[in-house]
Every structure is written in C-alpha cells, then in structure tokens.
PDB file of C-alpha atoms in Angstrom:
ATOM      1  CA  MET Y   8      70.326 -28.501 131.988  1.00  0.00           C
ATOM      2  CA  ARG Y   9      73.111 -28.317 134.592  1.00  0.00           C
ATOM      3  CA  VAL Y  10      75.011 -25.222 135.682  1.00  0.00           C
ATOM      4  CA  LEU Y  11      78.119 -25.015 137.862  1.00  0.00           C
ATOM      5  CA  ILE Y  12      78.480 -22.029 140.215  1.00  0.00           C
ATOM      6  CA  VAL Y  13      82.029 -21.372 141.461  1.00  0.00           C
ATOM      7  CA  GLU Y  14      81.627 -18.709 144.146  1.00  0.00           C
ATOM      8  CA  ASP Y  15      83.000 -18.429 147.684  1.00  0.00           C
ATOM      9  CA  GLU Y  16      80.276 -16.089 148.976  1.00  0.00           C
ATOM     10  CA  GLU Y  17      77.814 -18.626 150.371  1.00  0.00           C
ATOM     11  CA  LYS Y  18      74.885 -16.201 150.494  1.00  0.00           C
ATOM     12  CA  LEU Y  19      75.350 -15.145 146.870  1.00  0.00           C
ATOM     13  CA  SER Y  20      75.812 -18.671 145.534  1.00  0.00           C
ATOM     14  CA  GLY Y  21      72.690 -19.763 147.429  1.00  0.00           C
ATOM     15  CA  ILE Y  22      70.597 -16.954 145.951  1.00  0.00           C
ATOM     16  CA  VAL Y  23      71.836 -17.670 142.424  1.00  0.00           C
ATOM     17  CA  ALA Y  24      71.296 -21.420 142.854  1.00  0.00           C
ATOM     18  CA  ARG Y  25      67.709 -20.926 144.014  1.00  0.00           C
ATOM     19  CA  GLY Y  26      67.002 -18.636 141.073  1.00  0.00           C
ATOM     20  CA  LEU Y  27      68.386 -21.138 138.591  1.00  0.00           C
ATOM     21  CA  LYS Y  28      66.564 -24.070 140.151  1.00  0.00           C
ATOM     22  CA  GLY Y  29      63.349 -22.083 139.991  1.00  0.00           C
ATOM     23  CA  GLU Y  30      63.859 -21.872 136.220  1.00  0.00           C
ATOM     24  CA  GLY Y  31      64.383 -25.623 135.868  1.00  0.00           C
ATOM     25  CA  PHE Y  32      68.187 -25.806 135.955  1.00  0.00           C
ATOM     26  CA  ALA Y  33      70.094 -28.365 138.003  1.00  0.00           C
ATOM     27  CA  VAL Y  34      72.906 -26.708 139.955  1.00  0.00           C
ATOM     28  CA  ASP Y  35      76.263 -27.659 141.476  1.00  0.00           C
ATOM     29  CA  ILE Y  36      78.200 -25.270 143.727  1.00  0.00           C
ATOM     30  CA  ALA Y  37      81.936 -25.058 144.432  1.00  0.00           C
ATOM     31  CA  ALA Y  38      83.167 -22.685 147.146  1.00  0.00           C
ATOM     32  CA  ASP Y  39      86.796 -22.475 146.011  1.00  0.00           C
ATOM     33  CA  GLY Y  40      88.776 -22.528 142.779  1.00  0.00           C
ATOM     34  CA  GLU Y  41      90.323 -25.934 143.354  1.00  0.00           C
ATOM     35  CA  LYS Y  42      86.961 -27.678 143.714  1.00  0.00           C
ATOM     36  CA  GLY Y  43      85.508 -25.610 140.875  1.00  0.00           C
ATOM     37  CA  LEU Y  44      88.240 -26.679 138.476  1.00  0.00           C
ATOM     38  CA  GLU Y  45      87.862 -30.310 139.552  1.00  0.00           C
ATOM     39  CA  LEU Y  46      84.113 -30.311 138.893  1.00  0.00           C
ATOM     40  CA  ALA Y  47      84.334 -28.286 135.673  1.00  0.00           C
ATOM     41  CA  THR Y  48      86.874 -30.652 134.124  1.00  0.00           C
ATOM     42  CA  SER Y  49      85.288 -33.877 135.415  1.00  0.00           C
ATOM     43  CA  TYR Y  50      81.620 -33.414 134.498  1.00  0.00           C
ATOM     44  CA  ALA Y  51      79.594 -32.066 131.599  1.00  0.00           C
ATOM     45  CA  TYR Y  52      77.973 -28.687 132.289  1.00  0.00           C
ATOM     46  CA  ASP Y  53      75.812 -26.555 130.032  1.00  0.00           C
ATOM     47  CA  ALA Y  54      77.152 -23.339 131.568  1.00  0.00           C
ATOM     48  CA  ILE Y  55      79.578 -22.217 134.288  1.00  0.00           C
ATOM     49  CA  ILE Y  56      79.264 -19.134 136.512  1.00  0.00           C
ATOM     50  CA  LEU Y  57      82.761 -18.314 137.759  1.00  0.00           C
ATOM     51  CA  ASP Y  58      83.858 -15.715 140.313  1.00  0.00           C
ATOM     52  CA  ILE Y  59      87.291 -14.164 139.787  1.00  0.00           C
ATOM     53  CA  MET Y  60      88.307 -13.787 143.448  1.00  0.00           C
ATOM     54  CA  LEU Y  61      88.383 -17.326 144.865  1.00  0.00           C
ATOM     55  CA  PRO Y  62      90.275 -19.189 147.611  1.00  0.00           C
ATOM     56  CA  LYS Y  63      93.008 -21.727 146.714  1.00  0.00           C
ATOM     57  CA  ILE Y  64      92.963 -21.070 142.937  1.00  0.00           C
ATOM     58  CA  SER Y  65      91.934 -17.790 141.329  1.00  0.00           C
ATOM     59  CA  GLY Y  66      88.998 -17.616 138.948  1.00  0.00           C
ATOM     60  CA  THR Y  67      91.410 -16.593 136.209  1.00  0.00           C
ATOM     61  CA  ALA Y  68      93.427 -19.793 136.704  1.00  0.00           C
ATOM     62  CA  VAL Y  69      90.227 -21.853 136.811  1.00  0.00           C
ATOM     63  CA  LEU Y  70      89.101 -20.268 133.532  1.00  0.00           C
ATOM     64  CA  GLU Y  71      92.399 -21.112 131.876  1.00  0.00           C
ATOM     65  CA  GLY Y  72      92.288 -24.672 133.231  1.00  0.00           C
ATOM     66  CA  ILE Y  73      88.777 -25.212 131.899  1.00  0.00           C
ATOM     67  CA  ARG Y  74      89.656 -23.859 128.463  1.00  0.00           C
ATOM     68  CA  GLN Y  75      92.585 -26.256 128.175  1.00  0.00           C
ATOM     69  CA  LYS Y  76      90.093 -29.130 128.209  1.00  0.00           C
ATOM     70  CA  ASN Y  77      86.795 -27.609 127.090  1.00  0.00           C
ATOM     71  CA  HIS Y  78      86.629 -24.874 124.486  1.00  0.00           C
ATOM     72  CA  HIS Y  79      82.852 -24.738 124.201  1.00  0.00           C
ATOM     73  CA  VAL Y  80      81.101 -24.614 127.581  1.00  0.00           C
ATOM     74  CA  PRO Y  81      79.729 -21.068 128.121  1.00  0.00           C
ATOM     75  CA  ILE Y  82      81.446 -19.292 131.042  1.00  0.00           C
ATOM     76  CA  ILE Y  83      80.175 -16.137 132.739  1.00  0.00           C
ATOM     77  CA  MET Y  84      82.694 -14.381 134.991  1.00  0.00           C
ATOM     78  CA  LEU Y  85      81.560 -12.633 138.181  1.00  0.00           C
ATOM     79  CA  THR Y  86      83.580  -9.836 139.761  1.00  0.00           C
ATOM     80  CA  ALA Y  87      83.427  -6.728 141.906  1.00  0.00           C
ATOM     81  CA  LYS Y  88      85.782  -5.045 139.436  1.00  0.00           C
ATOM     82  CA  ASP Y  89      84.338  -3.101 136.518  1.00  0.00           C
ATOM     83  CA  ALA Y  90      87.539  -1.954 134.789  1.00  0.00           C
ATOM     84  CA  VAL Y  91      87.437  -2.405 131.020  1.00  0.00           C
ATOM     85  CA  GLY Y  92      90.965  -3.823 130.980  1.00  0.00           C
ATOM     86  CA  ASP Y  93      89.985  -6.542 133.448  1.00  0.00           C
ATOM     87  CA  LYS Y  94      87.001  -7.528 131.323  1.00  0.00           C
ATOM     88  CA  VAL Y  95      89.091  -7.647 128.138  1.00  0.00           C
ATOM     89  CA  LYS Y  96      91.698  -9.810 129.890  1.00  0.00           C
ATOM     90  CA  HIS Y  97      89.175 -12.477 130.830  1.00  0.00           C
ATOM     91  CA  ILE Y  98      87.276 -12.388 127.553  1.00  0.00           C
ATOM     92  CA  ASP Y  99      90.600 -12.943 125.789  1.00  0.00           C
ATOM     93  CA  ALA Y 100      91.310 -15.841 128.171  1.00  0.00           C
ATOM     94  CA  GLY Y 101      88.095 -17.580 127.118  1.00  0.00           C
ATOM     95  CA  ALA Y 102      85.209 -16.094 129.107  1.00  0.00           C
ATOM     96  CA  ASP Y 103      81.975 -15.657 127.149  1.00  0.00           C
ATOM     97  CA  ASP Y 104      80.419 -12.940 129.298  1.00  0.00           C
ATOM     98  CA  TYR Y 105      81.178 -10.759 132.304  1.00  0.00           C
ATOM     99  CA  LEU Y 106      78.843  -9.647 135.095  1.00  0.00           C
ATOM    100  CA  THR Y 107      79.791  -7.036 137.705  1.00  0.00           C
ATOM    101  CA  LYS Y 108      78.568  -7.377 141.287  1.00  0.00           C
ATOM    102  CA  PRO Y 109      75.988  -6.539 142.484  1.00  0.00           C
ATOM    103  CA  PHE Y 110      73.685  -7.953 139.818  1.00  0.00           C
ATOM    104  CA  SER Y 111      70.135  -9.261 139.612  1.00  0.00           C
ATOM    105  CA  CYS Y 112      69.342 -12.941 139.139  1.00  0.00           C
ATOM    106  CA  SER Y 113      66.999 -12.027 136.284  1.00  0.00           C
ATOM    107  CA  GLU Y 114      69.894 -10.415 134.402  1.00  0.00           C
ATOM    108  CA  LEU Y 115      72.079 -13.460 135.003  1.00  0.00           C
ATOM    109  CA  LEU Y 116      69.336 -15.787 133.727  1.00  0.00           C
ATOM    110  CA  VAL Y 117      68.902 -13.697 130.585  1.00  0.00           C
ATOM    111  CA  ARG Y 118      72.630 -13.867 129.897  1.00  0.00           C
ATOM    112  CA  ILE Y 119      72.809 -17.618 130.489  1.00  0.00           C
ATOM    113  CA  ARG Y 120      69.910 -18.294 128.139  1.00  0.00           C
ATOM    114  CA  ALA Y 121      71.434 -16.001 125.513  1.00  0.00           C
ATOM    115  CA  LEU Y 122      74.720 -17.916 125.665  1.00  0.00           C
ATOM    116  CA  LEU Y 123      72.931 -21.264 125.440  1.00  0.00           C
ATOM    117  CA  ARG Y 124      70.989 -20.082 122.389  1.00  0.00           C
ATOM    118  CA  ARG Y 125      74.142 -18.847 120.690  1.00  0.00           C
ATOM    119  CA  SER Y 126      76.017 -22.114 121.033  1.00  0.00           C
ATOM    120  CA  PRO Y 127      73.665 -24.897 119.858  1.00  0.00           C
ATOM    121  CA  VAL Y 128      76.336 -26.630 117.800  1.00  0.00           C
ATOM    122  CA  GLN Y 129      78.886 -26.865 120.594  1.00  0.00           C
ATOM    123  CA  ARG Y 130      76.357 -28.010 123.198  1.00  0.00           C
ATOM    124  CA  SER Y 131      75.274 -31.579 122.992  1.00  0.00           C
ATOM    125  CA  ASP Y 132      71.506 -31.341 122.582  1.00  0.00           C
ATOM    126  CA  THR Y 133      71.200 -35.046 121.736  1.00  0.00           C
ATOM    127  CA  ILE Y 134      72.964 -37.872 123.526  1.00  0.00           C
ATOM    128  CA  LYS Y 135      73.262 -41.231 121.746  1.00  0.00           C
ATOM    129  CA  ILE Y 136      74.427 -44.419 123.422  1.00  0.00           C
ATOM    130  CA  ALA Y 137      73.949 -47.517 121.281  1.00  0.00           C
ATOM    131  CA  ASP Y 138      70.281 -47.325 120.195  1.00  0.00           C
ATOM    132  CA  LEU Y 139      69.332 -45.028 123.085  1.00  0.00           C
ATOM    133  CA  GLU Y 140      68.616 -41.379 122.164  1.00  0.00           C
ATOM    134  CA  ILE Y 141      68.112 -38.564 124.658  1.00  0.00           C
ATOM    135  CA  ASP Y 142      66.896 -35.187 123.391  1.00  0.00           C
ATOM    136  CA  ARG Y 143      67.971 -32.711 126.077  1.00  0.00           C
ATOM    137  CA  LEU Y 144      65.819 -29.867 124.770  1.00  0.00           C
ATOM    138  CA  SER Y 145      62.497 -31.704 124.558  1.00  0.00           C
ATOM    139  CA  ARG Y 146      63.476 -34.271 127.233  1.00  0.00           C
ATOM    140  CA  GLN Y 147      62.262 -37.059 124.988  1.00  0.00           C
ATOM    141  CA  VAL Y 148      63.904 -40.461 125.301  1.00  0.00           C
ATOM    142  CA  LYS Y 149      63.825 -43.224 122.681  1.00  0.00           C
ATOM    143  CA  ARG Y 150      65.355 -46.652 122.436  1.00  0.00           C
ATOM    144  CA  GLY Y 151      65.304 -48.463 119.149  1.00  0.00           C
ATOM    145  CA  GLY Y 152      63.160 -45.619 117.812  1.00  0.00           C
ATOM    146  CA  LYS Y 153      60.438 -46.250 120.401  1.00  0.00           C
ATOM    147  CA  ARG Y 154      59.600 -43.415 122.779  1.00  0.00           C
ATOM    148  CA  ILE Y 155      59.995 -44.046 126.514  1.00  0.00           C
ATOM    149  CA  GLU Y 156      57.989 -42.081 129.069  1.00  0.00           C
ATOM    150  CA  LEU Y 157      60.000 -41.055 132.128  1.00  0.00           C
ATOM    151  CA  SER Y 158      59.194 -39.043 135.239  1.00  0.00           C
ATOM    152  CA  ALA Y 159      61.195 -35.861 135.877  1.00  0.00           C
ATOM    153  CA  LYS Y 160      63.561 -37.605 138.305  1.00  0.00           C
ATOM    154  CA  GLU Y 161      63.953 -40.667 136.094  1.00  0.00           C
ATOM    155  CA  TYR Y 162      64.917 -38.384 133.231  1.00  0.00           C
ATOM    156  CA  ALA Y 163      67.350 -36.402 135.400  1.00  0.00           C
ATOM    157  CA  LEU Y 164      69.024 -39.618 136.559  1.00  0.00           C
ATOM    158  CA  LEU Y 165      69.273 -41.007 133.026  1.00  0.00           C
ATOM    159  CA  GLU Y 166      70.683 -37.740 131.674  1.00  0.00           C
ATOM    160  CA  TYR Y 167      73.317 -37.574 134.425  1.00  0.00           C
ATOM    161  CA  LEU Y 168      74.402 -41.154 133.754  1.00  0.00           C
ATOM    162  CA  ALA Y 169      74.484 -40.536 130.005  1.00  0.00           C
ATOM    163  CA  LEU Y 170      76.470 -37.302 130.280  1.00  0.00           C
ATOM    164  CA  ASN Y 171      79.065 -39.288 132.207  1.00  0.00           C
ATOM    165  CA  SER Y 172      78.884 -42.463 130.112  1.00  0.00           C
ATOM    166  CA  ASP Y 173      81.555 -45.071 130.805  1.00  0.00           C
ATOM    167  CA  ARG Y 174      82.254 -43.450 134.196  1.00  0.00           C
ATOM    168  CA  VAL Y 175      81.159 -45.150 137.410  1.00  0.00           C
ATOM    169  CA  LEU Y 176      79.052 -42.808 139.552  1.00  0.00           C
ATOM    170  CA  SER Y 177      78.646 -43.513 143.260  1.00  0.00           C
ATOM    171  CA  ARG Y 178      75.274 -43.302 144.964  1.00  0.00           C
ATOM    172  CA  ALA Y 179      76.461 -40.218 146.857  1.00  0.00           C
ATOM    173  CA  MET Y 180      77.460 -38.483 143.600  1.00  0.00           C
ATOM    174  CA  ILE Y 181      74.114 -39.293 142.015  1.00  0.00           C
ATOM    175  CA  ILE Y 182      72.148 -38.009 145.010  1.00  0.00           C
ATOM    176  CA  GLU Y 183      74.195 -34.806 145.130  1.00  0.00           C
ATOM    177  CA  HIS Y 184      73.708 -34.086 141.418  1.00  0.00           C
ATOM    178  CA  VAL Y 185      70.154 -35.337 140.820  1.00  0.00           C
ATOM    179  CA  TRP Y 186      68.443 -34.648 144.140  1.00  0.00           C
ATOM    180  CA  ASP Y 187      70.682 -31.841 145.473  1.00  0.00           C
ATOM    181  CA  GLU Y 188      70.518 -33.456 148.920  1.00  0.00           C
ATOM    182  CA  SER Y 189      72.902 -35.202 151.283  1.00  0.00           C
ATOM    183  CA  PHE Y 190      73.403 -38.942 150.924  1.00  0.00           C
ATOM    184  CA  GLU Y 191      72.179 -39.675 154.466  1.00  0.00           C
ATOM    185  CA  ALA Y 192      68.815 -38.042 153.837  1.00  0.00           C
ATOM    186  CA  LEU Y 193      67.835 -40.272 150.915  1.00  0.00           C
ATOM    187  CA  THR Y 194      69.203 -43.741 151.837  1.00  0.00           C
ATOM    188  CA  ASN Y 195      68.348 -46.233 149.063  1.00  0.00           C
ATOM    189  CA  ILE Y 196      66.429 -43.937 146.708  1.00  0.00           C
ATOM    190  CA  VAL Y 197      69.090 -44.296 143.971  1.00  0.00           C
ATOM    191  CA  ASP Y 198      68.656 -48.068 143.879  1.00  0.00           C
ATOM    192  CA  VAL Y 199      64.881 -47.632 143.605  1.00  0.00           C
ATOM    193  CA  TYR Y 200      65.167 -45.255 140.653  1.00  0.00           C
ATOM    194  CA  ILE Y 201      67.815 -47.394 138.949  1.00  0.00           C
ATOM    195  CA  ARG Y 202      65.423 -50.346 139.067  1.00  0.00           C
ATOM    196  CA  GLN Y 203      62.676 -48.190 137.571  1.00  0.00           C
ATOM    197  CA  LEU Y 204      64.988 -46.946 134.816  1.00  0.00           C
ATOM    198  CA  ARG Y 205      66.143 -50.460 133.990  1.00  0.00           C
ATOM    199  CA  SER Y 206      62.567 -51.623 133.626  1.00  0.00           C
ATOM    200  CA  LYS Y 207      61.974 -48.887 131.038  1.00  0.00           C
ATOM    201  CA  ILE Y 208      65.373 -48.670 129.317  1.00  0.00           C
ATOM    202  CA  ASP Y 209      66.774 -52.207 129.379  1.00  0.00           C
ATOM    203  CA  ASP Y 210      63.877 -54.652 129.756  1.00  0.00           C
ATOM    204  CA  GLY Y 211      63.124 -56.340 126.448  1.00  0.00           C
ATOM    205  CA  HIS Y 212      66.565 -55.561 124.989  1.00  0.00           C
ATOM    206  CA  ASP Y 213      69.423 -58.040 124.661  1.00  0.00           C
ATOM    207  CA  LYS Y 214      72.027 -55.320 125.247  1.00  0.00           C
ATOM    208  CA  LYS Y 215      71.740 -53.858 128.748  1.00  0.00           C
ATOM    209  CA  LEU Y 216      73.045 -50.313 129.035  1.00  0.00           C
ATOM    210  CA  ILE Y 217      72.793 -49.615 132.777  1.00  0.00           C
ATOM    211  CA  LYS Y 218      75.599 -51.346 134.632  1.00  0.00           C
ATOM    212  CA  THR Y 219      76.045 -52.018 138.358  1.00  0.00           C
ATOM    213  CA  VAL Y 220      79.570 -51.864 139.766  1.00  0.00           C
ATOM    214  CA  ARG Y 221      79.306 -53.785 143.006  1.00  0.00           C
ATOM    215  CA  GLY Y 222      80.096 -51.747 146.083  1.00  0.00           C
ATOM    216  CA  ILE Y 223      80.715 -48.562 144.064  1.00  0.00           C
ATOM    217  CA  GLY Y 224      77.714 -47.412 142.064  1.00  0.00           C
ATOM    218  CA  TYR Y 225      76.307 -47.319 138.538  1.00  0.00           C
ATOM    219  CA  ALA Y 226      77.332 -46.491 135.001  1.00  0.00           C
ATOM    220  CA  ILE Y 227      75.717 -46.368 131.586  1.00  0.00           C
ATOM    221  CA  ASN Y 228      77.759 -47.579 128.644  1.00  0.00           C
ATOM    222  CA  HIS Y 229      77.845 -49.943 125.700  1.00  0.00           C
ATOM    223  CA  GLU Y 230      78.697 -52.986 127.797  1.00  0.00           C
ATOM    224  CA  ALA Y 231      76.145 -55.439 129.148  1.00  0.00           C
ATOM    225  CA  GLY Y 232      74.869 -54.400 132.559  1.00  0.00           C
ATOM    226  CA  ALA Y 233      75.132 -56.553 135.638  1.00  0.00           C
TER     227      ALA Y 233
END
C-alpha cells in the first residue's frame, strides 16, 4: 500500500519513510504544500501524512484541496501545536487523525493501520480492469479467473499501473514510485519488467491490457496494447 508524506523537515520525513518502508509500505515524499497537493490529487494513495506548517501552501489548504476531490483517503495531520481548538479545526476540515510532534514512528504506524482498518469500504481493496483482478490485501492477481504468480516488484509495478489506469506513466514516474530511486540509476529496468509483466498478464489473451505510448511510457487500460 502507498502512503504520501507531505513534510518539509527532511530529517523527519526520511525517518518516517524508512519506518513505513520497513513495514512494507511504498512511500512518496513532498517537501512543500504545492507538490503535496499535486501528488495527492493526481495519484491514488491509501493514506496521507500531512504537516500543517508547509512552504508555498499551508497544510490546512492542502487538506481542503484534497477533500474537494477525495473524501475517503485517510489523512493524519502533523503539527507542533497541541491546542484543542487547532485539532478541532482540522478534524472539522476533513482530517481523520492528529499527531503532535515529537512522536514515535511506532505510534504513527499504529494510527495508520487503525485508519486503514476502519475504512475498508472506501479503500479500493480490489482493482478490476476487464477480466484482470488485483486483490491488494492478499496481493493475488487473476486474469480470466486464473491465478498469476508475480514477484514483489512485478506486483508493485502492476498495482501502480492499475491504480492509475488510463493514465500514461513515464519511465521516470514508474521508477520513482516503484523503486524509490532516481531514473539515472536504473536505466532500462522498467522496460525489462514491463516485458515480464506482459508475458504473464497479456500473453495468451486477445485483449492486451498493457499499452506502450511511444516516447512517453506505459499505461494499463481496456484498449489493445501496442
């Protein structure tokens, strides 16, 4: 599952990201409110960790912007303030929980998991595209009712494509979200994994789901792939 951290303190966001990754989460980080709002409203996240005091756009404004487009994604606010009135203000604005700095990563993880458990209906636990089914809890993948065995990275790539179905994702975007590395460090690894996925997902089926957009990247949708 993927979590977005919107936090301008690099040391803190790095510590939180490492803790989440150690528990099996994929993590994106935004260091200012503008980038945080862009990511939060462009991609599907299972949870968002949002600081209140941010450069460019405040966390409060980011929260309101997210809630205009997404009423369900769990959002935990981070702040150095512990006033009750401040907490009530942000809960009323759409925050699901509130954590005062300093805090422990173990407490944050407990709160994230509690929010995820409380919102199973709003979260999309199963993704369906044509006859492809992806169970995000068990990480089982089926096409035409037949189970497909995928490696951890193959699954992560497929899930990222499926969560952004009908949107073209560049190689750099895929590397950043699936491998959490820079594009230069991994060269053609995306193309290698796309070929592997195609052999398991599309081979033997008339309708190809994984599409190549020449010179841009890849997408998964209901159209025939190139």
